[in-house]
Amino acid sequence: MNPKRPRDLRELCYPFIYETKWQCDYEIATDELCSQVGVVMAQLPTGFDEVQADLDRLQRLIYNLNGSVRGRLGIFEDDLTWLKGRYDHYNAATHGRVTGFVLPRGPMPVPTLHLCRCGAKKVVRLLVRLEENGVSWDPILGRFANLLANFFFVLTVYVKAGMGVDEVEYVSINY
Protein backbone atom coordinates (compact mmCIF):
# COMPACT_ATOMS: atom_id res chain seq x y z
CA MET A 1 0.00 0.00 0.00
CA ASN A 2 1.20 3.49 -0.84
CA PRO A 3 1.22 5.48 2.45
CA LYS A 4 0.20 8.54 0.46
CA ARG A 5 -2.96 6.82 -0.75
CA PRO A 6 -4.60 5.17 2.25
CA ARG A 7 -7.29 2.57 1.65
CA ASP A 8 -9.37 4.20 4.34
CA LEU A 9 -10.55 7.49 2.83
CA ARG A 10 -11.16 8.87 6.31
CA GLU A 11 -7.35 9.12 6.44
CA LEU A 12 -7.19 11.35 3.35
CA CYS A 13 -8.19 15.00 3.89
CA TYR A 14 -8.00 16.05 0.23
CA PRO A 15 -7.51 13.99 -2.94
CA PHE A 16 -4.55 16.11 -4.11
CA ILE A 17 -2.90 16.64 -0.71
CA TYR A 18 0.26 14.68 -1.57
CA GLU A 19 0.89 16.44 -4.89
CA THR A 20 4.13 18.33 -5.15
CA LYS A 21 2.64 20.77 -7.64
CA TRP A 22 1.61 24.31 -6.71
CA GLN A 23 -2.04 23.71 -7.69
CA CYS A 24 -2.72 22.01 -4.37
CA ASP A 25 -1.17 24.88 -2.39
CA TYR A 26 -3.28 27.34 -4.39
CA GLU A 27 -6.45 25.37 -3.70
CA ILE A 28 -5.68 25.16 0.02
CA ALA A 29 -4.99 28.92 0.15
CA THR A 30 -8.29 29.77 -1.56
CA ASP A 31 -10.10 27.32 0.73
CA GLU A 32 -8.53 29.02 3.76
CA LEU A 33 -9.53 32.44 2.41
CA CYS A 34 -13.11 31.28 1.91
CA SER A 35 -13.13 29.92 5.46
CA GLN A 36 -11.82 33.23 6.84
CA VAL A 37 -14.63 35.04 5.05
CA GLY A 38 -17.00 32.71 6.89
CA VAL A 39 -15.39 33.75 10.18
CA VAL A 40 -15.92 37.42 9.28
CA MET A 41 -19.58 36.68 8.56
CA ALA A 42 -19.95 35.08 12.00
CA GLN A 43 -18.24 38.05 13.67
CA LEU A 44 -20.11 40.87 11.93
CA PRO A 45 -22.19 42.89 14.34
CA THR A 46 -25.82 43.59 13.56
CA GLY A 47 -26.48 46.41 11.15
CA PHE A 48 -24.02 45.29 8.48
CA ASP A 49 -26.56 43.41 6.35
CA GLU A 50 -25.14 44.79 3.10
CA VAL A 51 -21.64 43.58 4.00
CA GLN A 52 -23.06 40.20 5.02
CA ALA A 53 -24.78 39.83 1.64
CA ASP A 54 -21.62 40.81 -0.22
CA LEU A 55 -19.52 38.32 1.74
CA ASP A 56 -22.11 35.61 1.09
CA ARG A 57 -21.70 36.15 -2.64
CA LEU A 58 -17.93 36.48 -2.30
CA GLN A 59 -17.57 33.09 -0.62
CA ARG A 60 -19.03 31.42 -3.70
CA LEU A 61 -16.77 33.44 -5.97
CA ILE A 62 -13.70 32.46 -3.95
CA TYR A 63 -14.59 28.80 -4.40
CA ASN A 64 -15.02 29.50 -8.11
CA LEU A 65 -11.53 31.03 -8.01
CA ASN A 66 -10.35 27.88 -6.22
CA GLY A 67 -11.32 25.51 -9.02
CA SER A 68 -10.34 27.78 -11.89
CA VAL A 69 -6.76 26.53 -12.22
CA ARG A 70 -7.26 22.75 -12.11
CA GLY A 71 -10.78 22.81 -13.55
CA ARG A 72 -12.93 25.04 -15.73
CA LEU A 73 -12.73 28.82 -15.43
CA GLY A 74 -15.24 30.04 -12.84
CA ILE A 75 -14.47 33.77 -12.65
CA PHE A 76 -15.89 36.02 -15.34
CA GLU A 77 -15.92 39.69 -16.32
CA ASP A 78 -19.35 40.07 -14.66
CA ASP A 79 -17.81 38.92 -11.36
CA LEU A 80 -14.97 41.40 -11.72
CA THR A 81 -17.42 44.18 -12.58
CA TRP A 82 -19.56 43.33 -9.53
CA LEU A 83 -16.55 43.32 -7.19
CA LYS A 84 -15.27 46.62 -8.62
CA GLY A 85 -18.72 48.11 -8.01
CA ARG A 86 -18.74 46.92 -4.41
CA TYR A 87 -15.19 48.22 -3.91
CA ASP A 88 -16.22 51.62 -5.31
CA HIS A 89 -19.33 51.66 -3.10
CA TYR A 90 -17.42 51.09 0.16
CA ASN A 91 -14.55 53.32 -0.93
CA ALA A 92 -16.94 56.22 -1.65
CA ALA A 93 -18.67 55.67 1.70
CA THR A 94 -15.34 56.11 3.52
CA HIS A 95 -13.79 58.79 1.30
CA GLY A 96 -11.01 60.68 3.09
CA ARG A 97 -10.91 58.35 6.09
CA VAL A 98 -7.53 56.81 5.15
CA THR A 99 -4.80 58.96 3.61
CA GLY A 100 -1.77 56.75 4.21
CA PHE A 101 -0.73 53.54 5.91
CA VAL A 102 -2.80 52.34 8.85
CA LEU A 103 -2.18 49.61 11.38
CA PRO A 104 -4.20 46.44 10.83
CA ARG A 105 -6.17 46.51 14.07
CA GLY A 106 -9.59 47.11 15.51
CA PRO A 107 -12.48 45.19 17.01
CA MET A 108 -13.71 41.97 15.47
CA PRO A 109 -14.18 41.34 12.58
CA VAL A 110 -11.61 43.91 11.42
CA PRO A 111 -8.51 41.80 12.20
CA THR A 112 -10.10 38.86 10.40
CA LEU A 113 -10.78 41.06 7.37
CA HIS A 114 -7.11 42.02 7.40
CA LEU A 115 -6.24 38.32 7.42
CA CYS A 116 -8.54 37.92 4.40
CA ARG A 117 -6.63 40.75 2.70
CA CYS A 118 -3.34 38.97 3.39
CA GLY A 119 -4.85 35.68 2.24
CA ALA A 120 -5.87 37.21 -1.07
CA LYS A 121 -2.29 38.44 -1.55
CA LYS A 122 -1.07 34.89 -0.91
CA VAL A 123 -3.43 33.67 -3.62
CA VAL A 124 -1.91 36.19 -6.04
CA ARG A 125 1.59 34.98 -5.14
CA LEU A 126 0.59 31.36 -5.68
CA LEU A 127 -0.76 32.28 -9.11
CA VAL A 128 2.68 33.76 -9.84
CA ARG A 129 4.33 30.52 -8.69
CA LEU A 130 1.97 28.46 -10.83
CA GLU A 131 2.85 30.47 -13.91
CA GLU A 132 6.55 30.27 -13.05
CA ASN A 133 6.17 26.48 -13.01
CA GLY A 134 4.46 26.30 -16.39
CA VAL A 135 0.83 26.14 -15.26
CA SER A 136 -1.27 28.48 -17.35
CA TRP A 137 -4.32 30.26 -15.98
CA ASP A 138 -6.65 32.90 -17.31
CA PRO A 139 -5.44 36.45 -16.51
CA ILE A 140 -8.82 37.29 -14.97
CA LEU A 141 -7.83 35.16 -11.96
CA GLY A 142 -4.93 37.46 -11.10
CA ARG A 143 -7.04 40.52 -11.70
CA PHE A 144 -9.80 39.19 -9.45
CA ALA A 145 -7.42 38.08 -6.65
CA ASN A 146 -5.64 41.46 -6.61
CA LEU A 147 -8.97 43.29 -6.50
CA LEU A 148 -10.08 40.96 -3.73
CA ALA A 149 -7.14 42.03 -1.54
CA ASN A 150 -7.99 45.69 -2.14
CA PHE A 151 -11.68 45.02 -1.48
CA PHE A 152 -10.92 43.48 1.90
CA PHE A 153 -8.88 46.54 2.85
CA VAL A 154 -11.62 49.01 1.96
CA LEU A 155 -14.07 46.79 3.83
CA THR A 156 -11.94 47.09 6.99
CA VAL A 157 -12.17 50.86 6.70
CA TYR A 158 -15.94 50.72 6.12
CA VAL A 159 -16.61 48.39 9.04
CA LYS A 160 -14.45 50.45 11.41
CA ALA A 161 -16.23 53.61 10.32
CA GLY A 162 -19.59 51.94 10.92
CA MET A 163 -18.45 50.91 14.40
CA GLY A 164 -17.16 54.41 15.18
CA VAL A 165 -13.55 53.24 15.49
CA ASP A 166 -10.72 55.50 14.32
CA GLU A 167 -7.89 54.31 12.10
CA VAL A 168 -4.43 54.28 13.63
CA GLU A 169 -1.93 55.79 11.22
CA TYR A 170 1.41 54.12 10.63
CA VAL A 171 4.33 56.25 9.47
CA SER A 172 7.03 54.09 7.97
CA ILE A 173 10.69 54.77 8.66
CA ASN A 174 11.56 52.68 5.59
CA TYR A 175 10.00 54.56 2.69
mmCIF file of C-alpha atoms in Angstrom:
data_model
loop_
_atom_site.group_PDB
_atom_site.id
_atom_site.type_symbol
_atom_site.label_atom_id
_atom_site.label_comp_id
_atom_site.label_asym_id
_atom_site.label_seq_id
_atom_site.Cartn_x
_atom_site.Cartn_y
_atom_site.Cartn_z
ATOM 1 C CA MET A 1 0.000 0.000 0.000
ATOM 2 C CA ASN A 2 1.204 3.490 -0.843
ATOM 3 C CA PRO A 3 1.217 5.479 2.446
ATOM 4 C CA LYS A 4 0.202 8.537 0.464
ATOM 5 C CA ARG A 5 -2.965 6.818 -0.746
ATOM 6 C CA PRO A 6 -4.605 5.170 2.250
ATOM 7 C CA ARG A 7 -7.288 2.566 1.650
ATOM 8 C CA ASP A 8 -9.375 4.203 4.337
ATOM 9 C CA LEU A 9 -10.554 7.491 2.828
ATOM 10 C CA ARG A 10 -11.156 8.870 6.311
ATOM 11 C CA GLU A 11 -7.347 9.122 6.436
ATOM 12 C CA LEU A 12 -7.193 11.347 3.355
ATOM 13 C CA CYS A 13 -8.190 15.000 3.889
ATOM 14 C CA TYR A 14 -7.998 16.052 0.228
ATOM 15 C CA PRO A 15 -7.513 13.991 -2.935
ATOM 16 C CA PHE A 16 -4.551 16.108 -4.111
ATOM 17 C CA ILE A 17 -2.898 16.638 -0.710
ATOM 18 C CA TYR A 18 0.263 14.684 -1.572
ATOM 19 C CA GLU A 19 0.888 16.438 -4.889
ATOM 20 C CA THR A 20 4.134 18.333 -5.146
ATOM 21 C CA LYS A 21 2.639 20.774 -7.640
ATOM 22 C CA TRP A 22 1.614 24.308 -6.708
ATOM 23 C CA GLN A 23 -2.038 23.709 -7.687
ATOM 24 C CA CYS A 24 -2.723 22.007 -4.367
ATOM 25 C CA ASP A 25 -1.174 24.883 -2.387
ATOM 26 C CA TYR A 26 -3.275 27.341 -4.393
ATOM 27 C CA GLU A 27 -6.447 25.366 -3.701
ATOM 28 C CA ILE A 28 -5.684 25.160 0.020
ATOM 29 C CA ALA A 29 -4.994 28.916 0.148
ATOM 30 C CA THR A 30 -8.291 29.772 -1.559
ATOM 31 C CA ASP A 31 -10.102 27.323 0.727
ATOM 32 C CA GLU A 32 -8.528 29.022 3.756
ATOM 33 C CA LEU A 33 -9.525 32.439 2.407
ATOM 34 C CA CYS A 34 -13.109 31.283 1.907
ATOM 35 C CA SER A 35 -13.132 29.923 5.461
ATOM 36 C CA GLN A 36 -11.816 33.226 6.838
ATOM 37 C CA VAL A 37 -14.631 35.043 5.055
ATOM 38 C CA GLY A 38 -17.005 32.714 6.895
ATOM 39 C CA VAL A 39 -15.386 33.754 10.181
ATOM 40 C CA VAL A 40 -15.924 37.418 9.278
ATOM 41 C CA MET A 41 -19.577 36.681 8.562
ATOM 42 C CA ALA A 42 -19.951 35.082 11.995
ATOM 43 C CA GLN A 43 -18.237 38.046 13.667
ATOM 44 C CA LEU A 44 -20.112 40.869 11.926
ATOM 45 C CA PRO A 45 -22.190 42.895 14.343
ATOM 46 C CA THR A 46 -25.818 43.590 13.558
ATOM 47 C CA GLY A 47 -26.476 46.412 11.152
ATOM 48 C CA PHE A 48 -24.020 45.290 8.475
ATOM 49 C CA ASP A 49 -26.555 43.410 6.349
ATOM 50 C CA GLU A 50 -25.141 44.791 3.101
ATOM 51 C CA VAL A 51 -21.636 43.584 3.998
ATOM 52 C CA GLN A 52 -23.058 40.201 5.024
ATOM 53 C CA ALA A 53 -24.782 39.832 1.644
ATOM 54 C CA ASP A 54 -21.616 40.814 -0.222
ATOM 55 C CA LEU A 55 -19.519 38.321 1.742
ATOM 56 C CA ASP A 56 -22.106 35.612 1.092
ATOM 57 C CA ARG A 57 -21.696 36.149 -2.639
ATOM 58 C CA LEU A 58 -17.934 36.483 -2.297
ATOM 59 C CA GLN A 59 -17.566 33.086 -0.622
ATOM 60 C CA ARG A 60 -19.033 31.418 -3.696
ATOM 61 C CA LEU A 61 -16.771 33.440 -5.973
ATOM 62 C CA ILE A 62 -13.702 32.463 -3.954
ATOM 63 C CA TYR A 63 -14.593 28.799 -4.400
ATOM 64 C CA ASN A 64 -15.022 29.501 -8.110
ATOM 65 C CA LEU A 65 -11.531 31.028 -8.012
ATOM 66 C CA ASN A 66 -10.351 27.885 -6.222
ATOM 67 C CA GLY A 67 -11.317 25.509 -9.021
ATOM 68 C CA SER A 68 -10.344 27.779 -11.885
ATOM 69 C CA VAL A 69 -6.765 26.531 -12.219
ATOM 70 C CA ARG A 70 -7.258 22.754 -12.111
ATOM 71 C CA GLY A 71 -10.780 22.813 -13.554
ATOM 72 C CA ARG A 72 -12.926 25.044 -15.725
ATOM 73 C CA LEU A 73 -12.726 28.816 -15.425
ATOM 74 C CA GLY A 74 -15.242 30.045 -12.844
ATOM 75 C CA ILE A 75 -14.469 33.774 -12.648
ATOM 76 C CA PHE A 76 -15.892 36.018 -15.341
ATOM 77 C CA GLU A 77 -15.925 39.687 -16.318
ATOM 78 C CA ASP A 78 -19.353 40.070 -14.664
ATOM 79 C CA ASP A 79 -17.815 38.917 -11.361
ATOM 80 C CA LEU A 80 -14.971 41.395 -11.718
ATOM 81 C CA THR A 81 -17.421 44.180 -12.576
ATOM 82 C CA TRP A 82 -19.558 43.330 -9.532
ATOM 83 C CA LEU A 83 -16.553 43.324 -7.187
ATOM 84 C CA LYS A 84 -15.268 46.617 -8.617
ATOM 85 C CA GLY A 85 -18.716 48.110 -8.005
ATOM 86 C CA ARG A 86 -18.740 46.917 -4.406
ATOM 87 C CA TYR A 87 -15.191 48.224 -3.906
ATOM 88 C CA ASP A 88 -16.219 51.624 -5.310
ATOM 89 C CA HIS A 89 -19.332 51.660 -3.102
ATOM 90 C CA TYR A 90 -17.420 51.085 0.158
ATOM 91 C CA ASN A 91 -14.553 53.325 -0.926
ATOM 92 C CA ALA A 92 -16.942 56.218 -1.647
ATOM 93 C CA ALA A 93 -18.673 55.672 1.703
ATOM 94 C CA THR A 94 -15.336 56.113 3.519
ATOM 95 C CA HIS A 95 -13.787 58.786 1.303
ATOM 96 C CA GLY A 96 -11.013 60.677 3.086
ATOM 97 C CA ARG A 97 -10.911 58.346 6.090
ATOM 98 C CA VAL A 98 -7.534 56.807 5.149
ATOM 99 C CA THR A 99 -4.804 58.962 3.612
ATOM 100 C CA GLY A 100 -1.772 56.748 4.212
ATOM 101 C CA PHE A 101 -0.730 53.537 5.906
ATOM 102 C CA VAL A 102 -2.798 52.338 8.849
ATOM 103 C CA LEU A 103 -2.177 49.614 11.382
ATOM 104 C CA PRO A 104 -4.205 46.436 10.833
ATOM 105 C CA ARG A 105 -6.174 46.515 14.072
ATOM 106 C CA GLY A 106 -9.588 47.112 15.510
ATOM 107 C CA PRO A 107 -12.478 45.189 17.013
ATOM 108 C CA MET A 108 -13.714 41.971 15.470
ATOM 109 C CA PRO A 109 -14.184 41.341 12.578
ATOM 110 C CA VAL A 110 -11.613 43.911 11.419
ATOM 111 C CA PRO A 111 -8.506 41.804 12.200
ATOM 112 C CA THR A 112 -10.097 38.860 10.397
ATOM 113 C CA LEU A 113 -10.784 41.062 7.373
ATOM 114 C CA HIS A 114 -7.110 42.024 7.402
ATOM 115 C CA LEU A 115 -6.238 38.319 7.419
ATOM 116 C CA CYS A 116 -8.539 37.923 4.398
ATOM 117 C CA ARG A 117 -6.633 40.751 2.704
ATOM 118 C CA CYS A 118 -3.340 38.968 3.388
ATOM 119 C CA GLY A 119 -4.852 35.680 2.238
ATOM 120 C CA ALA A 120 -5.873 37.213 -1.071
ATOM 121 C CA LYS A 121 -2.293 38.439 -1.547
ATOM 122 C CA LYS A 122 -1.069 34.890 -0.912
ATOM 123 C CA VAL A 123 -3.434 33.669 -3.620
ATOM 124 C CA VAL A 124 -1.914 36.190 -6.044
ATOM 125 C CA ARG A 125 1.593 34.985 -5.136
ATOM 126 C CA LEU A 126 0.588 31.365 -5.677
ATOM 127 C CA LEU A 127 -0.756 32.276 -9.110
ATOM 128 C CA VAL A 128 2.676 33.758 -9.840
ATOM 129 C CA ARG A 129 4.330 30.518 -8.686
ATOM 130 C CA LEU A 130 1.968 28.458 -10.826
ATOM 131 C CA GLU A 131 2.851 30.473 -13.906
ATOM 132 C CA GLU A 132 6.546 30.267 -13.047
ATOM 133 C CA ASN A 133 6.167 26.477 -13.013
ATOM 134 C CA GLY A 134 4.458 26.302 -16.392
ATOM 135 C CA VAL A 135 0.832 26.144 -15.261
ATOM 136 C CA SER A 136 -1.267 28.483 -17.351
ATOM 137 C CA TRP A 137 -4.316 30.256 -15.984
ATOM 138 C CA ASP A 138 -6.652 32.903 -17.309
ATOM 139 C CA PRO A 139 -5.438 36.449 -16.508
ATOM 140 C CA ILE A 140 -8.817 37.289 -14.973
ATOM 141 C CA LEU A 141 -7.833 35.155 -11.965
ATOM 142 C CA GLY A 142 -4.930 37.457 -11.103
ATOM 143 C CA ARG A 143 -7.041 40.522 -11.699
ATOM 144 C CA PHE A 144 -9.796 39.186 -9.446
ATOM 145 C CA ALA A 145 -7.424 38.081 -6.646
ATOM 146 C CA ASN A 146 -5.637 41.464 -6.613
ATOM 147 C CA LEU A 147 -8.968 43.287 -6.505
ATOM 148 C CA LEU A 148 -10.077 40.956 -3.729
ATOM 149 C CA ALA A 149 -7.142 42.034 -1.535
ATOM 150 C CA ASN A 150 -7.991 45.693 -2.142
ATOM 151 C CA PHE A 151 -11.680 45.023 -1.477
ATOM 152 C CA PHE A 152 -10.921 43.476 1.904
ATOM 153 C CA PHE A 153 -8.883 46.537 2.852
ATOM 154 C CA VAL A 154 -11.621 49.008 1.961
ATOM 155 C CA LEU A 155 -14.071 46.793 3.831
ATOM 156 C CA THR A 156 -11.941 47.089 6.991
ATOM 157 C CA VAL A 157 -12.174 50.857 6.698
ATOM 158 C CA TYR A 158 -15.937 50.716 6.120
ATOM 159 C CA VAL A 159 -16.614 48.391 9.044
ATOM 160 C CA LYS A 160 -14.447 50.449 11.410
ATOM 161 C CA ALA A 161 -16.231 53.611 10.322
ATOM 162 C CA GLY A 162 -19.593 51.942 10.918
ATOM 163 C CA MET A 163 -18.453 50.907 14.403
ATOM 164 C CA GLY A 164 -17.161 54.410 15.180
ATOM 165 C CA VAL A 165 -13.550 53.240 15.486
ATOM 166 C CA ASP A 166 -10.720 55.495 14.319
ATOM 167 C CA GLU A 167 -7.893 54.315 12.096
ATOM 168 C CA VAL A 168 -4.429 54.276 13.627
ATOM 169 C CA GLU A 169 -1.927 55.795 11.219
ATOM 170 C CA TYR A 170 1.414 54.119 10.632
ATOM 171 C CA VAL A 171 4.326 56.249 9.466
ATOM 172 C CA SER A 172 7.026 54.086 7.974
ATOM 173 C CA ILE A 173 10.686 54.769 8.656
ATOM 174 C CA ASN A 174 11.556 52.675 5.595
ATOM 175 C CA TYR A 175 10.001 54.557 2.693
#
